[in-house]
mmCIF file of C-alpha atoms in Angstrom:
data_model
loop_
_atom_site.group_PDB
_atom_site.id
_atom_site.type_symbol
_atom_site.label_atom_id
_atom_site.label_comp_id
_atom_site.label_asym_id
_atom_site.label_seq_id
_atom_site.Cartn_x
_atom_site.Cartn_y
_atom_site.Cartn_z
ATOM 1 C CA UNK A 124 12.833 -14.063 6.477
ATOM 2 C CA UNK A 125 10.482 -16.555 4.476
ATOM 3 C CA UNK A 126 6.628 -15.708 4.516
ATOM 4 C CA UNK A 127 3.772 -17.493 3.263
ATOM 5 C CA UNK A 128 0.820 -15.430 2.506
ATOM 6 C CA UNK A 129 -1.884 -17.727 2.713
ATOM 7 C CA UNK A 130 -5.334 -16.656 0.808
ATOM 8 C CA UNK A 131 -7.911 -18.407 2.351
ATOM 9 C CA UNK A 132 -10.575 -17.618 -0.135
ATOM 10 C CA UNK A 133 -8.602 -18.916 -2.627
ATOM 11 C CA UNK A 134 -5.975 -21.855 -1.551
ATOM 12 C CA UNK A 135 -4.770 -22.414 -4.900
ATOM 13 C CA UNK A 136 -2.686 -19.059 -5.125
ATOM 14 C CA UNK A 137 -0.699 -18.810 -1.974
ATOM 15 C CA UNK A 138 2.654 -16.650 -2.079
ATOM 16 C CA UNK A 139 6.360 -17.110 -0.726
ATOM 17 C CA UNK A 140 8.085 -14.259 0.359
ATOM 18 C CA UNK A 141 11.240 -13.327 1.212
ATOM 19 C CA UNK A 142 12.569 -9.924 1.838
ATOM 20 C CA UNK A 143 11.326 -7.840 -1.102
ATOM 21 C CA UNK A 144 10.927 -10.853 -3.931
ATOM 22 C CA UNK A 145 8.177 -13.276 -4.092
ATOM 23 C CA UNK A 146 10.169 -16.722 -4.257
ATOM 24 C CA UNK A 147 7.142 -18.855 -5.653
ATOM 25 C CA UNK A 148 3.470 -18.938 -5.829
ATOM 26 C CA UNK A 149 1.075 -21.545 -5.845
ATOM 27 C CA UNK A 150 -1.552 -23.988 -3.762
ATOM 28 C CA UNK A 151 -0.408 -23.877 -0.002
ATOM 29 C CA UNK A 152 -0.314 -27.344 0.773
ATOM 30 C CA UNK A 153 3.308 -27.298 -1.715
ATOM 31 C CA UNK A 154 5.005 -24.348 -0.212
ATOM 32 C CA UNK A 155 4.158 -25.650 3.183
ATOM 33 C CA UNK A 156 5.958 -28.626 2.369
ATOM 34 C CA UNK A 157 8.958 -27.767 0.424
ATOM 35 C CA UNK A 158 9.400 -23.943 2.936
ATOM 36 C CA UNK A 159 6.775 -24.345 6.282
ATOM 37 C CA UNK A 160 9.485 -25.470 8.971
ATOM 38 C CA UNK A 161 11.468 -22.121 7.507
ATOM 39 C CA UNK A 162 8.898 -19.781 6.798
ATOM 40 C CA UNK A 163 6.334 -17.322 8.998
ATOM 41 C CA UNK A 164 2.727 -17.878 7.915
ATOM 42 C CA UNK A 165 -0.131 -15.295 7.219
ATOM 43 C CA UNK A 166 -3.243 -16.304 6.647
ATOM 44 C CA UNK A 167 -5.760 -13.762 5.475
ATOM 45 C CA UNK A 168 -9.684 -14.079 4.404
ATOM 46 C CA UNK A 169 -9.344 -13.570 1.121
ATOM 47 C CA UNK A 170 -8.129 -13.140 -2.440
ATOM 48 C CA UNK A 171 -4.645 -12.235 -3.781
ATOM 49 C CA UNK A 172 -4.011 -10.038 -6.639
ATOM 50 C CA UNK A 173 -1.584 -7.390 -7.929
ATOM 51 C CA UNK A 174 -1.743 -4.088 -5.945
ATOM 52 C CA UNK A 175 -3.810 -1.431 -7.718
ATOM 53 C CA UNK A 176 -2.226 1.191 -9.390
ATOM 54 C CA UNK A 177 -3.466 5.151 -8.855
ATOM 55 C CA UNK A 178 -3.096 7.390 -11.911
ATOM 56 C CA UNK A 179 -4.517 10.061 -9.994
ATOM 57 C CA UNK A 180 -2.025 10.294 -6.940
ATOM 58 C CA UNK A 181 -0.234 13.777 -8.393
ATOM 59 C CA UNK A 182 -3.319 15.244 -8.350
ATOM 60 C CA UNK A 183 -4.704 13.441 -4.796
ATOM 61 C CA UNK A 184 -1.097 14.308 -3.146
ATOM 62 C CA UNK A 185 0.034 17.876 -4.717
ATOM 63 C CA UNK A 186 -3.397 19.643 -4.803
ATOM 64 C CA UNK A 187 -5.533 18.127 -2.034
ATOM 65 C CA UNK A 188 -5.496 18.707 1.807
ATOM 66 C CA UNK A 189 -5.679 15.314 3.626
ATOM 67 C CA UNK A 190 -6.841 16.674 7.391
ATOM 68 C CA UNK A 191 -5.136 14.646 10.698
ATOM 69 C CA UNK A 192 -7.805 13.482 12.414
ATOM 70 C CA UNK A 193 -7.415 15.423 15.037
ATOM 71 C CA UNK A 194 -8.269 18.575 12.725
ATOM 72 C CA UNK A 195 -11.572 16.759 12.333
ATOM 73 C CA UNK A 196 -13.609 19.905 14.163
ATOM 74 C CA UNK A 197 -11.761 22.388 11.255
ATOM 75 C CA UNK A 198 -11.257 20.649 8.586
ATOM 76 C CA UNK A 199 -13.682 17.343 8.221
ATOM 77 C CA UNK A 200 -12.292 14.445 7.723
ATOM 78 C CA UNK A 201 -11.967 14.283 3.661
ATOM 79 C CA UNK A 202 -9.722 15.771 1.584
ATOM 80 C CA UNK A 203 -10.147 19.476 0.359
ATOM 81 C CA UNK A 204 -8.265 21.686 -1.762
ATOM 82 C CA UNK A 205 -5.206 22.396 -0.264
ATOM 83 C CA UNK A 206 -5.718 26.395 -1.398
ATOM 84 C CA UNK A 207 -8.188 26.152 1.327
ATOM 85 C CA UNK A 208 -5.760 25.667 4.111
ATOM 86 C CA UNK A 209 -2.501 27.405 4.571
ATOM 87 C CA UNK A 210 0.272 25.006 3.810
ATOM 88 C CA UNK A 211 3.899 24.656 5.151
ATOM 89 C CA UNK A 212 6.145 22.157 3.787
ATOM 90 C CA UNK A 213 5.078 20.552 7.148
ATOM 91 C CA UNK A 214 2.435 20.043 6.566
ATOM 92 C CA UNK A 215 2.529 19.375 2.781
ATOM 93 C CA UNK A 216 4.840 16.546 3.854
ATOM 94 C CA UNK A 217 2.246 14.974 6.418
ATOM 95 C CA UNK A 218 -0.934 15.597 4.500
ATOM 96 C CA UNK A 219 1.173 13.573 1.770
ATOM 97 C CA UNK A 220 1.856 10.374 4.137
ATOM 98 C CA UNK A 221 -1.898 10.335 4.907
ATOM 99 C CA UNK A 222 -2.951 10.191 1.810
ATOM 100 C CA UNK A 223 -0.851 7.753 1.078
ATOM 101 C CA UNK A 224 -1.890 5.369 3.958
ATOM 102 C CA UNK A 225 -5.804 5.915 2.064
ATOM 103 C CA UNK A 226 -4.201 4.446 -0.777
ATOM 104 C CA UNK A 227 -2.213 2.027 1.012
ATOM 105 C CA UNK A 228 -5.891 0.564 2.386
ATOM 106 C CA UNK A 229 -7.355 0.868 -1.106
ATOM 107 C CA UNK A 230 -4.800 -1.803 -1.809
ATOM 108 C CA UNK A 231 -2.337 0.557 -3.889
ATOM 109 C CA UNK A 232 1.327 0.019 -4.731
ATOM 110 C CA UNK A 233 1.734 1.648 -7.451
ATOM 111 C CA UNK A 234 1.455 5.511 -8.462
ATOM 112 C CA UNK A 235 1.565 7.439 -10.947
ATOM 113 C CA UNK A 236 4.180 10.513 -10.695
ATOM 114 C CA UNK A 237 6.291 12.866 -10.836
ATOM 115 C CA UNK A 238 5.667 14.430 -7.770
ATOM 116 C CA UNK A 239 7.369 18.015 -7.731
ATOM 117 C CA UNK A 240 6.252 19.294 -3.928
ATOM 118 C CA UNK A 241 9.433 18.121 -2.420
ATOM 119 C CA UNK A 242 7.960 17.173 0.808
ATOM 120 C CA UNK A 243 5.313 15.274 -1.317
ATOM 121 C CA UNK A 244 8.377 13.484 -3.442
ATOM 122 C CA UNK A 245 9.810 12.274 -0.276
ATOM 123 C CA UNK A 246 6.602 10.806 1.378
ATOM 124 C CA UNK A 247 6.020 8.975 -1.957
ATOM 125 C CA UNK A 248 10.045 7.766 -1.783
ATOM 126 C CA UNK A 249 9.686 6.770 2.031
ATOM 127 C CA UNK A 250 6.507 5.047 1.418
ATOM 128 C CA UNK A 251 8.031 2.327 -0.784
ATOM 129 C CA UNK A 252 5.120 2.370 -3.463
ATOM 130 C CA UNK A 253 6.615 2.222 -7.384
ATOM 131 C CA UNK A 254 6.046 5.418 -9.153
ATOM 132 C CA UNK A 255 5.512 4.478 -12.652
ATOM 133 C CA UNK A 256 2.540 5.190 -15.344
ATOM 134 C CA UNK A 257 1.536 1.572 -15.691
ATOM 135 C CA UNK A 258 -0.496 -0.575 -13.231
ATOM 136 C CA UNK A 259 1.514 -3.645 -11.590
ATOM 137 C CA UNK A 260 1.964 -6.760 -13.230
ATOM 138 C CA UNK A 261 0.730 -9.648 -11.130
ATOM 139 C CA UNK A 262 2.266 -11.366 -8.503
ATOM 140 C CA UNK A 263 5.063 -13.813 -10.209
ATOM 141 C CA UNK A 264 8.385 -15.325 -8.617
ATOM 142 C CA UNK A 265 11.281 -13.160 -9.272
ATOM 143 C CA UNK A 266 9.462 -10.404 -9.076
ATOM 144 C CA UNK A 267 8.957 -7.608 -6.290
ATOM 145 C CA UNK A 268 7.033 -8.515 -3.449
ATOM 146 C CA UNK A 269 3.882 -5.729 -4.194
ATOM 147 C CA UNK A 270 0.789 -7.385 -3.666
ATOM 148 C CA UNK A 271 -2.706 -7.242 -1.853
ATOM 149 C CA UNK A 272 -5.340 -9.501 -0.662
ATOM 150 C CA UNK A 273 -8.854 -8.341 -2.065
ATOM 151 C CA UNK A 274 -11.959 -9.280 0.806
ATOM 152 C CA UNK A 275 -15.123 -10.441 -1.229
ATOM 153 C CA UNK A 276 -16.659 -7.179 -1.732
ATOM 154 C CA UNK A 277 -13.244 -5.914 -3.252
ATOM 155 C CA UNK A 278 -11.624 -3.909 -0.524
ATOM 156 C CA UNK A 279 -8.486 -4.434 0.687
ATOM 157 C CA UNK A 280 -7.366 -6.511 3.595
ATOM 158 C CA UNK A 281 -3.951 -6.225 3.529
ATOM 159 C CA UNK A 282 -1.357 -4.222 1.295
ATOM 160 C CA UNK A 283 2.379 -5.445 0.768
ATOM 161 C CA UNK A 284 4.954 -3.244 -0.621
ATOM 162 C CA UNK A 285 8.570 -4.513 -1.148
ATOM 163 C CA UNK A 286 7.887 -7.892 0.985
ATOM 164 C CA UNK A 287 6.459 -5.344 3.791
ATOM 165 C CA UNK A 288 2.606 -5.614 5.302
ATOM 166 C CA UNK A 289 2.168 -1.640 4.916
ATOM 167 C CA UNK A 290 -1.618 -1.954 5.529
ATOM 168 C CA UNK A 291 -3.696 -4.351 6.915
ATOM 169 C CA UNK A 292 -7.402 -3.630 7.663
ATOM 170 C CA UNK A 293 -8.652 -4.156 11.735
#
């Protein structure tokens, strides 16, 4: 299915998706015309730029404890050393798949690897986000739908990962 991502910050740099490729970028007003009676449209406050890329994610997923909210009385609320709590692949697995949804709202889609925790490697493979050392190119047509929309202050609004909205801030 066709999607517009619509900027509104910054008209000039709209983006046409569809499925996990961008099909073309530029001002809205030209892919309304040539796609709108086709394509969905989302329109979101903002500014669109390549998705960020974390170095640090081995590290943030294969050493750190990231707590379910509803351990919040135990554990806090913030990551801590996963020595500190005693880990099952479980719950290796879902500590990894929260973490990743922190990155996911830090406008990530991109991490650096390899991740050798199994349950860690397939949280990172389910999640959709590139494992590679370098940060993501930007947005171009051809290219794999990975993007995010930066608000003014630089936090992310929405992340997209393979043509998919993966985060999108309330």
């Amino acid at each position: 299915m066709l999607t517009i991502h619509r900027p509104l910050a910054d008209d000039s740099v709209s983006v046409l998706v569809d499925g996990d490729r961008i099909v073309a970028l530029g001002p809205y007003a030209g892919l309304d015309a040539a796609h709108g009676d086709r394509a969905r449209l989302r329109e979101w406050a903002g500014t669109l730029a390549a998705g960020r890329h974390e170095p640090d994610a081995v590290r943030q997923l294969e050493t750190l404890y990231w707590p379910d909210p509803r351990e919040a009385a135990e554990f806090g609320t913030e990551p801590l050393p996963a020595a500190s709590v005693p880990m099952t692949d479980t719950r290796w697995g879902a500590s990894a798949r929260r973490g990743l949804q922190r990155m996911l709202g830090r406008g990530v889609t991109a991490v650096a690897g390899p991740f050798t925790r199994p349950p860690v490697r397939t949280a990172v493979h389910r999640s959709g986000l590139s494992v590679t050392s370098t940060a993501p190119a930007p947005p171009a047509p051809g290219a794999r739908a990975d993007f995010t929309v930066l608000a003014a202050d630089g936090t992310s609004l929405v992340t997209v990962v393979g043509g998919r909205l993966l985060h999108r801030r309330a």
